[in-house]
XYZ file of N, CA and C in Angstrom:
828
model
N 0.856 -1.182 0.000
C 0.000 0.000 0.000
C 0.892 1.232 0.000
N 0.706 2.048 -0.919
C 1.534 3.255 -1.027
C 0.892 4.394 -0.253
N 1.841 5.244 0.387
C 1.357 6.395 1.171
C 0.799 7.445 0.226
N -0.380 7.888 0.562
C -1.039 8.880 -0.279
C -0.535 10.271 0.048
N 0.043 10.919 -0.909
C 0.575 12.259 -0.719
C -0.535 13.290 -0.802
N -0.408 14.282 0.188
C -1.373 15.369 0.209
C -0.913 16.446 -0.749
N -1.701 16.764 -1.685
C -1.356 17.746 -2.704
C -2.150 19.012 -2.449
N -1.368 20.169 -2.289
C -2.004 21.467 -2.086
C -1.939 22.209 -3.402
N -3.030 22.634 -3.861
C -3.077 23.317 -5.154
C -2.549 24.734 -5.028
N -2.116 25.303 -6.125
C -1.582 26.667 -6.150
C -2.647 27.675 -5.747
N -3.913 27.320 -6.032
C -5.002 28.222 -5.670
C -5.141 28.351 -4.162
N -4.801 27.252 -3.392
C -4.894 27.290 -1.936
C -3.687 28.002 -1.299
N -2.508 27.891 -1.933
C -1.300 28.465 -1.319
C -1.196 29.978 -1.519
N -1.676 30.511 -2.587
C -1.537 31.941 -2.871
C -2.200 32.806 -1.804
N -3.393 32.530 -1.335
C -3.998 33.362 -0.265
C -3.191 33.330 1.028
N -2.635 32.143 1.321
C -1.855 32.057 2.551
C -0.574 32.891 2.452
N 0.093 32.831 1.357
C 1.301 33.629 1.156
C 0.974 35.118 1.201
N -0.152 35.476 0.599
C -0.550 36.876 0.580
C -0.816 37.379 2.001
N -1.458 36.538 2.817
C -1.761 36.925 4.201
C -0.488 37.055 5.038
N 0.490 36.128 4.849
C 1.758 36.181 5.582
C 2.544 37.445 5.227
N 2.536 37.783 3.942
C 3.242 38.978 3.500
C 2.575 40.243 4.051
N 1.260 40.229 4.128
C 0.540 41.387 4.650
C 0.862 41.604 6.128
N 0.899 40.502 6.900
C 1.229 40.605 8.329
C 2.669 41.078 8.526
N 3.569 40.580 7.683
C 4.971 40.998 7.774
C 5.110 42.484 7.457
N 4.405 42.948 6.461
C 4.449 44.360 6.097
C 3.869 45.234 7.204
N 2.808 44.753 7.849
C 2.204 45.501 8.956
C 3.173 45.625 10.137
N 3.853 44.506 10.438
C 4.818 44.541 11.549
C 5.961 45.497 11.241
N 6.431 45.489 9.986
C 7.517 46.391 9.598
C 7.062 47.856 9.673
N 5.838 48.118 9.243
C 5.310 49.471 9.302
C 5.194 49.963 10.744
N 4.669 49.092 11.620
C 4.526 49.472 13.035
C 5.895 49.747 13.662
N 6.902 48.946 13.321
C 8.255 49.105 13.859
C 8.845 50.457 13.451
N 8.807 50.756 12.146
C 9.371 52.011 11.662
C 8.568 53.224 12.129
N 7.259 53.045 12.204
C 6.418 54.139 12.680
C 6.723 54.459 14.148
N 6.949 53.414 14.950
C 7.275 53.613 16.373
C 8.606 54.355 16.520
N 9.607 53.944 15.723
C 10.904 54.628 15.778
C 10.753 56.088 15.386
N 9.998 56.339 14.308
C 9.786 57.711 13.864
C 9.068 58.530 14.923
N 8.082 57.923 15.577
C 7.322 58.617 16.611
C 8.213 58.964 17.807
N 9.056 58.009 18.185
C 9.987 58.243 19.315
C 10.939 59.389 18.980
N 11.452 59.390 17.742
C 12.371 60.442 17.330
C 11.689 61.805 17.340
N 10.448 61.850 16.873
C 9.700 63.114 16.863
C 9.479 63.617 18.284
N 9.075 62.694 19.168
C 8.848 63.073 20.576
C 10.141 63.553 21.211
N 11.258 62.873 20.904
C 12.550 63.241 21.470
C 12.980 64.634 21.000
N 12.810 64.902 19.707
C 13.179 66.212 19.174
C 12.320 67.308 19.794
N 11.024 67.048 19.883
C 10.119 68.036 20.482
C 10.497 68.281 21.940
N 10.841 67.204 22.681
C 11.227 67.322 24.094
C 12.496 68.158 24.250
N 13.493 67.865 23.408
C 14.762 68.575 23.517
C 14.636 70.046 23.154
N 13.687 70.368 22.279
C 13.510 71.752 21.846
C 12.536 72.528 22.727
N 11.888 71.838 23.629
C 10.875 72.491 24.460
C 11.432 72.794 25.857
N 10.776 73.689 26.590
C 11.203 73.995 27.966
C 11.136 72.797 28.904
N 10.460 71.727 28.498
C 10.366 70.540 29.348
C 11.730 69.917 29.628
N 12.701 70.136 28.727
C 14.028 69.546 28.898
C 15.011 70.498 29.571
N 14.567 71.719 29.908
C 15.482 72.725 30.439
C 15.947 72.379 31.857
N 17.121 72.879 32.173
C 17.640 72.765 33.545
C 16.751 73.597 34.464
N 16.332 72.992 35.553
C 15.476 73.707 36.491
C 16.251 74.282 37.676
N 17.359 73.625 38.005
C 18.122 74.077 39.172
C 19.576 73.657 39.045
N 20.502 74.528 39.442
C 21.930 74.205 39.511
C 22.359 74.354 40.965
N 22.859 73.285 41.538
C 23.225 73.263 42.953
C 24.740 73.153 43.095
N 25.338 74.069 43.865
C 26.787 74.085 44.091
C 27.074 73.703 45.534
N 27.996 72.767 45.745
C 28.391 72.358 47.083
C 29.920 72.340 47.186
N 30.413 72.504 48.404
C 31.848 72.387 48.658
C 32.619 73.680 48.619
N 31.982 74.785 48.239
C 32.707 76.051 48.123
C 32.747 76.769 49.465
N 33.911 77.351 49.770
C 34.095 78.113 50.999
C 34.740 79.461 50.717
N 35.810 79.445 49.930
C 36.545 80.670 49.640
C 35.966 81.424 48.455
N 35.339 80.704 47.559
C 34.823 81.309 46.332
C 33.297 81.209 46.346
N 32.623 82.249 45.884
C 31.165 82.288 45.962
C 30.522 81.356 44.935
N 29.313 80.927 45.233
C 28.557 80.084 44.309
C 28.268 80.838 43.015
N 28.070 82.146 43.114
C 27.773 82.948 41.928
C 28.921 82.901 40.925
N 30.151 82.961 41.422
C 31.315 82.921 40.526
C 31.424 81.554 39.861
N 31.177 80.498 40.625
C 31.235 79.143 40.060
C 30.162 78.963 38.997
N 28.951 79.443 39.267
C 27.862 79.337 38.294
C 28.187 80.111 37.023
N 28.740 81.300 37.186
C 29.104 82.103 36.020
C 30.175 81.397 35.197
N 31.142 80.790 35.870
C 32.217 80.095 35.176
C 31.721 78.841 34.462
N 30.690 78.209 34.993
C 30.165 76.971 34.390
C 29.351 77.239 33.129
N 28.840 78.479 32.971
C 27.988 78.864 31.833
C 26.675 78.077 31.807
N 26.281 77.542 32.955
C 25.003 76.837 33.037
C 23.888 77.817 33.382
N 22.686 77.546 32.835
C 21.539 78.390 33.149
C 20.269 77.560 33.016
N 19.187 78.110 33.505
C 17.887 77.438 33.399
C 17.229 77.702 32.057
N 17.959 78.263 31.113
C 17.426 78.518 29.776
C 18.077 77.614 28.734
N 18.672 76.515 29.193
C 19.275 75.562 28.274
C 18.830 74.151 28.632
N 18.907 73.281 27.628
C 18.488 71.898 27.826
C 19.457 71.173 28.749
N 18.902 70.238 29.499
C 19.716 69.418 30.402
C 20.722 68.574 29.640
N 20.484 68.373 28.337
C 21.318 67.482 27.531
C 22.129 68.222 26.479
N 22.218 69.532 26.621
C 22.877 70.335 25.586
C 24.354 70.599 25.869
N 24.910 69.969 26.885
C 26.311 70.214 27.244
C 26.984 68.923 27.690
N 28.324 68.931 27.609
C 29.124 67.811 28.077
C 29.595 68.088 29.503
N 29.442 67.106 30.372
C 29.829 67.280 31.770
C 31.316 67.611 31.898
N 32.142 66.970 31.090
C 33.595 67.187 31.159
C 33.961 68.626 30.788
N 33.197 69.196 29.855
C 33.470 70.588 29.464
C 33.169 71.548 30.612
N 32.082 71.290 31.334
C 31.724 72.134 32.479
C 32.775 71.997 33.576
N 33.215 70.773 33.844
C 34.236 70.541 34.867
C 35.543 71.248 34.519
N 35.931 71.183 33.246
C 37.170 71.838 32.810
C 37.082 73.357 32.983
N 35.913 73.920 32.705
C 35.739 75.367 32.850
C 35.868 75.787 34.315
N 35.301 74.999 35.211
C 35.357 75.326 36.644
C 36.780 75.162 37.179
N 37.501 74.164 36.678
C 38.882 73.935 37.120
C 39.812 75.078 36.723
N 39.380 75.927 35.813
C 40.200 77.076 35.417
C 40.254 78.129 36.520
N 39.343 78.055 37.489
C 39.380 78.976 38.624
C 40.552 78.604 39.526
N 41.390 79.560 39.904
C 42.596 79.230 40.680
C 42.310 78.675 42.072
N 41.106 78.913 42.586
C 40.778 78.408 43.925
C 40.368 76.942 43.922
N 40.039 76.399 42.730
C 39.444 75.067 42.642
C 40.501 74.004 42.362
N 40.487 72.943 43.175
C 41.394 71.814 42.978
C 40.740 70.719 42.135
N 39.453 70.444 42.380
C 38.745 69.433 41.595
C 37.267 69.801 41.528
N 36.600 69.294 40.486
C 35.171 69.574 40.308
C 34.486 68.355 39.709
N 33.282 68.080 40.174
C 32.490 66.970 39.645
C 31.084 67.486 39.345
N 30.642 67.302 38.100
C 29.329 67.774 37.662
C 28.466 66.571 37.312
N 27.225 66.577 37.805
C 26.306 65.461 37.548
C 24.944 65.992 37.112
N 24.275 65.188 36.251
C 22.891 65.464 35.881
C 21.982 64.585 36.739
N 20.869 65.151 37.184
C 19.861 64.372 37.897
C 18.572 64.398 37.091
N 17.797 63.300 37.194
C 16.560 63.223 36.407
C 15.512 64.225 36.860
N 15.758 64.858 37.997
C 14.855 65.922 38.458
C 15.169 67.251 37.764
N 15.946 67.148 36.663
C 16.343 68.327 35.886
C 17.210 69.280 36.722
N 17.990 68.683 37.616
C 18.927 69.430 38.450
C 20.349 69.068 38.058
N 21.221 70.058 38.039
C 22.646 69.827 37.808
C 23.379 70.131 39.109
N 24.169 69.178 39.586
C 24.934 69.395 40.816
C 26.406 69.616 40.474
N 26.988 70.600 41.124
C 28.416 70.903 40.967
C 29.067 70.782 42.337
N 29.898 69.776 42.508
C 30.617 69.600 43.769
C 32.088 69.947 43.549
N 32.581 70.917 44.291
C 33.957 71.372 44.116
C 34.781 71.088 45.369
N 36.071 70.892 45.155
C 37.050 70.821 46.238
C 38.039 71.946 46.025
N 38.151 72.810 47.003
C 39.031 73.963 46.881
C 40.435 73.630 47.374
N 41.399 74.401 46.888
C 42.751 74.284 47.422
C 42.738 74.708 48.889
N 43.538 74.049 49.693
C 43.572 74.353 51.123
C 44.267 75.690 51.379
N 43.802 76.352 52.427
C 44.464 77.571 52.871
C 45.650 77.158 53.740
N 46.851 77.577 53.372
C 48.027 77.134 54.119
C 48.697 78.264 54.898
N 48.315 79.503 54.662
C 48.955 80.605 55.381
C 48.229 81.916 55.090
N 48.624 82.941 55.854
C 48.222 84.321 55.580
C 49.501 85.128 55.392
N 49.524 85.980 54.382
C 50.676 86.845 54.156
C 50.393 88.198 54.792
N 51.295 88.631 55.667
C 51.128 89.916 56.340
C 51.348 91.047 55.340
N 50.315 91.870 55.173
C 50.377 93.001 54.250
C 50.213 94.329 54.980
N 50.756 94.411 56.182
C 50.613 95.643 56.951
C 49.317 95.656 57.731
N 48.356 96.459 57.257
C 47.067 96.550 57.935
C 46.148 95.382 57.593
N 46.510 94.618 56.589
C 45.647 93.535 56.134
C 46.432 92.231 56.007
N 45.672 91.152 55.860
C 46.257 89.835 55.640
C 45.713 89.269 54.337
N 46.595 88.632 53.570
C 46.176 88.011 52.315
C 46.169 86.493 52.511
N 44.991 85.873 52.552
C 44.944 84.414 52.675
C 45.620 83.752 51.482
N 46.465 82.778 51.761
C 47.257 82.115 50.726
C 46.835 80.661 50.598
N 46.476 80.245 49.379
C 46.102 78.859 49.123
C 47.331 78.059 48.719
N 47.219 76.728 48.824
C 48.352 75.873 48.487
C 48.705 75.945 47.008
N 47.796 76.448 46.197
C 48.073 76.630 44.771
C 48.962 77.849 44.526
N 49.170 78.657 45.570
C 49.934 79.890 45.428
C 49.050 81.100 45.180
N 47.769 80.881 45.003
C 46.826 81.974 44.744
C 46.431 82.631 46.063
N 46.365 83.956 46.063
C 45.931 84.681 47.251
C 44.492 85.145 47.092
N 43.743 85.077 48.185
C 42.355 85.506 48.194
C 42.287 86.996 48.532
N 41.074 87.535 48.544
C 40.879 88.939 48.901
C 41.371 89.197 50.318
N 41.923 90.382 50.518
C 42.474 90.743 51.825
C 41.405 90.667 52.924
N 41.853 90.315 54.114
C 40.993 90.352 55.288
C 41.674 91.239 56.330
N 40.889 91.845 57.182
C 41.452 92.673 58.245
C 42.070 91.789 59.323
N 43.091 92.315 59.975
C 43.788 91.532 60.996
C 42.868 91.162 62.155
N 41.888 91.998 62.420
C 40.966 91.701 63.526
C 40.117 90.476 63.219
N 40.037 90.101 61.938
C 39.244 88.932 61.542
C 40.082 87.656 61.485
N 41.372 87.780 61.793
C 42.254 86.597 61.764
C 41.855 85.626 62.870
N 41.626 84.367 62.513
C 41.151 83.352 63.452
C 42.219 82.340 63.829
N 43.434 82.536 63.343
C 44.504 81.612 63.687
C 44.371 80.260 63.023
N 43.637 80.183 61.907
C 43.410 78.910 61.240
C 44.534 78.541 60.279
N 45.543 79.391 60.136
C 46.711 79.109 59.298
C 47.842 80.028 59.750
N 49.104 79.644 59.512
C 50.231 80.461 59.973
C 50.288 81.822 59.282
N 50.898 82.789 59.986
C 51.167 84.095 59.405
C 52.565 84.091 58.801
N 52.694 84.572 57.576
C 53.997 84.727 56.940
C 54.391 86.194 57.012
N 55.511 86.476 57.655
C 55.940 87.861 57.877
C 57.326 88.069 57.280
N 57.451 89.083 56.440
C 58.731 89.405 55.847
C 59.025 88.659 54.554
N 57.999 88.090 53.926
C 58.196 87.335 52.684
C 57.834 88.198 51.481
N 58.562 89.283 51.310
C 58.288 90.187 50.194
C 58.911 89.695 48.896
N 59.994 88.940 49.003
C 60.660 88.420 47.812
C 59.835 87.280 47.217
N 59.491 87.386 45.933
C 58.614 86.414 45.274
C 59.226 85.019 45.266
N 60.527 84.927 44.996
C 61.181 83.617 44.945
C 61.183 82.959 46.319
N 61.507 83.741 47.355
C 61.526 83.212 48.719
C 60.130 82.769 49.135
N 59.134 83.583 48.788
C 57.756 83.233 49.160
C 57.315 81.953 48.474
N 57.664 81.783 47.201
C 57.284 80.571 46.484
C 57.943 79.337 47.086
N 59.205 79.465 47.476
C 59.886 78.339 48.129
C 59.222 78.002 49.461
N 58.796 79.041 50.177
C 58.112 78.811 51.455
C 56.771 78.116 51.230
N 56.068 78.513 50.178
C 54.788 77.875 49.854
C 55.005 76.385 49.573
N 56.024 76.078 48.795
C 56.310 74.680 48.478
C 56.645 73.884 49.735
N 57.362 74.518 50.662
C 57.672 73.842 51.917
C 56.429 73.583 52.744
N 55.517 74.549 52.782
C 54.266 74.378 53.532
C 53.367 73.336 52.877
N 53.364 73.295 51.554
C 52.546 72.314 50.838
C 52.941 70.884 51.193
N 54.216 70.676 51.466
C 54.709 69.324 51.741
C 54.484 68.897 53.183
N 53.981 69.808 54.029
C 53.778 69.474 55.437
C 52.465 68.731 55.658
N 52.443 67.744 56.552
C 51.164 67.139 56.961
C 50.312 68.179 57.688
N 49.005 67.985 57.676
C 48.086 68.961 58.269
C 48.358 69.183 59.750
N 48.702 68.111 60.476
C 48.899 68.251 61.919
C 50.115 69.120 62.233
N 51.135 69.109 61.371
C 52.300 69.961 61.581
C 51.993 71.408 61.204
N 51.265 71.576 60.116
C 50.904 72.921 59.669
C 50.080 73.634 60.737
N 49.209 72.889 61.397
C 48.343 73.486 62.418
C 49.107 73.846 63.691
N 50.359 73.387 63.835
C 51.163 73.695 65.020
C 51.966 74.994 64.867
N 51.936 75.585 63.671
C 52.729 76.791 63.421
C 51.848 78.029 63.605
N 52.337 78.992 64.384
C 51.613 80.236 64.602
C 52.081 81.326 63.642
N 53.380 81.629 63.640
C 53.942 82.624 62.727
C 55.251 82.125 62.156
N 55.558 82.590 60.945
C 56.842 82.300 60.302
C 57.448 83.629 59.862
N 58.637 83.926 60.381
C 59.354 85.151 60.026
C 60.517 84.804 59.100
N 60.645 85.544 58.026
C 61.824 85.382 57.175
C 62.944 86.221 57.783
N 64.008 85.560 58.244
C 65.131 86.235 58.894
C 66.432 85.852 58.189
N 66.681 86.402 57.019
C 67.885 86.042 56.266
C 69.157 86.572 56.926
N 70.217 85.837 56.746
C 71.541 86.284 57.173
C 72.466 86.210 55.961
N 73.660 86.748 56.111
C 74.614 86.669 55.004
C 74.966 85.224 54.705
N 75.065 84.425 55.761
C 75.418 83.018 55.580
C 74.246 82.190 55.071
N 73.018 82.591 55.447
C 71.851 81.804 55.062
C 70.682 82.733 54.724
N 70.531 83.079 53.463
C 69.417 83.961 53.059
C 68.050 83.284 53.160
N 68.019 81.979 53.465
C 66.765 81.240 53.525
C 66.339 80.936 54.971
N 66.975 81.576 55.927
C 66.659 81.284 57.332
C 65.276 81.817 57.706
N 64.540 81.002 58.477
C 63.217 81.395 58.967
C 63.117 81.092 60.454
N 62.294 81.876 61.127
C 62.077 81.743 62.564
C 60.589 81.492 62.774
N 60.252 80.403 63.434
C 58.860 80.015 63.616
C 58.456 80.113 65.078
N 57.268 80.641 65.328
C 56.629 80.550 66.635
C 55.613 79.418 66.571
N 55.724 78.471 67.502
C 54.832 77.322 67.516
C 53.746 77.533 68.577
N 52.601 76.904 68.382
C 51.485 77.121 69.305
C 51.727 76.488 70.668
N 52.699 75.590 70.781
C 52.983 74.962 72.067
C 53.996 75.752 72.889
N 54.405 76.947 72.419
C 55.300 77.797 73.179
C 56.750 77.745 72.751
N 57.127 76.741 71.984
C 58.497 76.647 71.499
C 58.683 77.545 70.274
N 59.945 77.900 70.016
C 60.299 78.607 68.796
C 61.274 77.740 68.016
N 61.281 77.947 66.729
C 62.076 77.078 65.868
C 62.856 77.918 64.874
N 64.144 77.647 64.787
C 65.000 78.311 63.818
C 65.468 77.270 62.810
N 65.129 77.492 61.549
C 65.486 76.519 60.520
C 65.646 77.250 59.190
N 65.631 76.524 58.108
C 65.830 77.119 56.799
C 64.759 76.629 55.831
N 64.472 77.453 54.846
C 63.464 77.073 53.853
C 63.943 75.881 53.033
N 65.252 75.805 52.791
C 65.799 74.657 52.081
C 65.654 73.424 52.961
N 64.872 72.451 52.522
C 64.626 71.258 53.334
C 63.647 71.511 54.467
N 62.799 72.545 54.311
C 61.883 72.959 55.377
C 60.992 71.814 55.862
N 60.341 71.131 54.948
C 59.402 70.079 55.362
C 60.109 68.931 56.067
N 61.306 68.585 55.619
C 62.052 67.503 56.261
C 62.477 67.902 57.666
N 62.869 69.161 57.846
C 63.253 69.625 59.177
C 62.052 69.638 60.116
N 60.918 70.082 59.609
C 59.719 70.165 60.450
C 59.187 68.791 60.852
N 59.422 67.789 60.028
C 58.892 66.461 60.327
C 59.543 65.830 61.558
N 60.735 66.306 61.935
C 61.391 65.776 63.136
C 60.983 66.566 64.373
N 60.238 67.656 64.181
C 59.866 68.508 65.312
C 59.120 67.745 66.413
N 58.114 66.925 66.105
C 57.407 66.210 67.180
C 58.323 65.334 68.029
N 59.256 64.630 67.386
C 60.144 63.763 68.157
C 61.109 64.575 69.007
N 61.498 65.754 68.524
C 62.387 66.627 69.297
C 61.658 67.162 70.527
N 60.441 67.674 70.337
C 59.669 68.248 71.437
C 59.320 67.192 72.480
N 59.120 65.948 72.057
C 58.768 64.881 72.996
C 59.866 64.639 74.022
N 61.088 65.072 73.734
C 62.211 64.881 74.652
C 62.436 66.091 75.565
N 61.592 67.133 75.410
C 61.787 68.367 76.157
C 60.676 68.572 77.176
N 60.968 69.423 78.148
C 59.995 69.799 79.167
C 59.160 70.954 78.626
N 57.879 70.710 78.374
C 57.019 71.732 77.787
C 56.756 72.889 78.743
N 57.086 72.698 80.041
C 56.932 73.783 80.997
C 58.071 74.788 80.891
N 59.151 74.398 80.214
C 60.318 75.264 80.042
C 60.674 75.343 78.563
N 59.893 76.096 77.792
C 60.136 76.167 76.346
C 61.391 76.962 76.022
N 61.763 76.924 74.758
C 62.938 77.641 74.303
C 63.025 77.607 72.796
N 64.224 77.855 72.297
C 64.460 77.884 70.864
C 65.080 76.562 70.410
N 64.489 75.970 69.398
C 65.029 74.740 68.805
C 65.620 75.102 67.450
N 66.860 74.782 67.264
C 67.519 75.002 65.979
C 67.639 73.656 65.269
N 67.055 73.571 64.086
C 67.076 72.329 63.315
C 67.660 72.599 61.938
N 68.667 71.832 61.569
C 69.191 71.881 60.209
C 69.592 70.469 59.806
N 70.324 70.344 58.714
C 70.656 69.016 58.215
C 71.570 68.243 59.152
N 72.235 68.950 60.067
C 73.171 68.270 60.964
C 72.519 67.807 62.263
N 71.301 68.235 62.535
C 70.624 67.804 63.749
C 69.845 68.920 64.399
N 69.570 68.771 65.713
C 68.756 69.732 66.450
C 69.454 70.132 67.737
N 69.374 71.431 68.073
C 69.929 71.978 69.309
C 68.840 72.788 69.989
N 68.739 72.621 71.320
C 67.721 73.338 72.094
C 68.375 74.349 73.012
N 67.869 75.584 72.995
C 68.318 76.643 73.894
C 67.122 77.111 74.709
N 67.198 76.961 76.010
C 66.072 77.331 76.867
C 65.938 78.840 76.966
N 64.697 79.316 77.073
C 64.453 80.740 77.253
C 65.028 81.202 78.586
N 65.417 82.473 78.633
C 65.825 83.055 79.912
C 64.574 83.368 80.718
N 64.741 83.871 81.909
C 63.589 84.227 82.739
C 62.738 85.313 82.096
N 63.392 86.110 81.261
C 62.665 87.153 80.535
C 62.169 86.567 79.235
N 60.985 85.964 79.283
C 60.451 85.254 78.121
C 60.173 86.211 76.979
N 60.182 85.648 75.779
C 59.885 86.451 74.602
C 59.231 85.598 73.539
N 58.337 86.219 72.809
C 57.781 85.576 71.614
C 58.102 86.408 70.390
N 58.953 87.421 70.587
C 59.370 88.266 69.474
C 60.696 87.747 68.941
N 60.751 87.202 67.728
C 61.979 86.615 67.204
C 63.092 87.624 66.997
N 62.747 88.930 67.019
C 63.793 89.933 66.843
C 64.602 90.146 68.125
N 64.025 89.740 69.269
C 64.715 89.965 70.538
C 65.713 88.856 70.854
N 65.337 87.625 70.575
C 66.209 86.471 70.755
C 66.846 86.438 72.146
N 66.020 86.413 73.184
C 66.512 86.325 74.558
C 66.511 84.866 74.980
N 67.699 84.273 75.099
C 67.849 82.878 75.485
C 68.954 82.766 76.520
N 68.897 81.716 77.286
C 69.974 81.437 78.228
C 71.231 81.097 77.452
N 72.328 81.668 77.825
C 73.584 81.369 77.181
C 74.375 80.386 78.021
N 75.294 79.700 77.389
C 76.129 78.743 78.102
C 75.759 77.326 77.755
N 76.736 76.437 77.828
C 76.516 75.052 77.443
C 75.551 74.345 78.385
N 75.421 74.833 79.631
C 74.530 74.156 80.570
C 73.071 74.336 80.191
N 72.794 75.354 79.395
C 71.418 75.599 78.969
C 71.181 75.164 77.525
N 72.155 74.511 76.952
C 72.039 74.072 75.578
C 72.002 72.551 75.536
N 71.054 72.030 74.763
C 70.877 70.581 74.693
C 70.925 70.140 73.245
N 71.829 69.239 72.928
C 71.862 68.646 71.603
C 70.934 67.442 71.600
N 69.949 67.466 70.744
C 68.879 66.450 70.763
C 69.127 65.430 69.679
N 68.992 64.176 70.061
C 69.087 63.105 69.083
C 67.724 62.857 68.474
N 67.668 62.868 67.158
C 66.400 62.673 66.463
C 66.054 61.196 66.420
N 64.763 60.896 66.623
C 64.306 59.507 66.537
C 64.404 59.029 65.119
N 64.782 57.760 64.966
C 64.849 57.192 63.624
C 63.451 56.941 63.101
């Protein structure tokens, strides 16, 4: 018995093919129409106020005003949230001398956040009646009156020479924060033998005579030197590349480095061994 083959006539297959092609064409039309519709909606959204920035929020600023940062960013509520590159805004803000780093983000609430990190304040430069706050970048801020000085950074006195001041800035930049906070004033006291000599008043009552050359390295041994001394009897510590020597104050105490009143004699002088 032979298997009977089912024969489909051409008249039966043509309607089915026509229907399959019609469904395929409909699916293709719906696909392209959806893409076109999305593109139209997207273009309309980007061109309409619905896409505009509603708020720009600045955080992290202390020395520089939010208004200056906003002006530098060129952001406004009259532009689309998607009309700018974040990296371009960050680069523009970094051009401000007070700014060390900047991070710009978009939020779906149509808000742009700008978070900045400013250069640290490392000193004040004495300008007579006023003080010029000095950042670690070397940039000075607007003058402040001496009565507004809060002791939050050392005073630099006698640093009129630009080269000397820059070397001093580099030395302060290399100091850890805990050491920087221990310095009250720094006087530039050049001698013929050492034009880079400086005299420091420390907040713990000691005074320090050292040099700008190797300043940070000399200051880093200060804690170990002071730990070997009696804080009830402060004096002058001389630190250079050869070591440290301590001279106790005389009974007539002084915090003026120009007076230099110390006990004389070897009995009042202590050569200190630095901790390894």
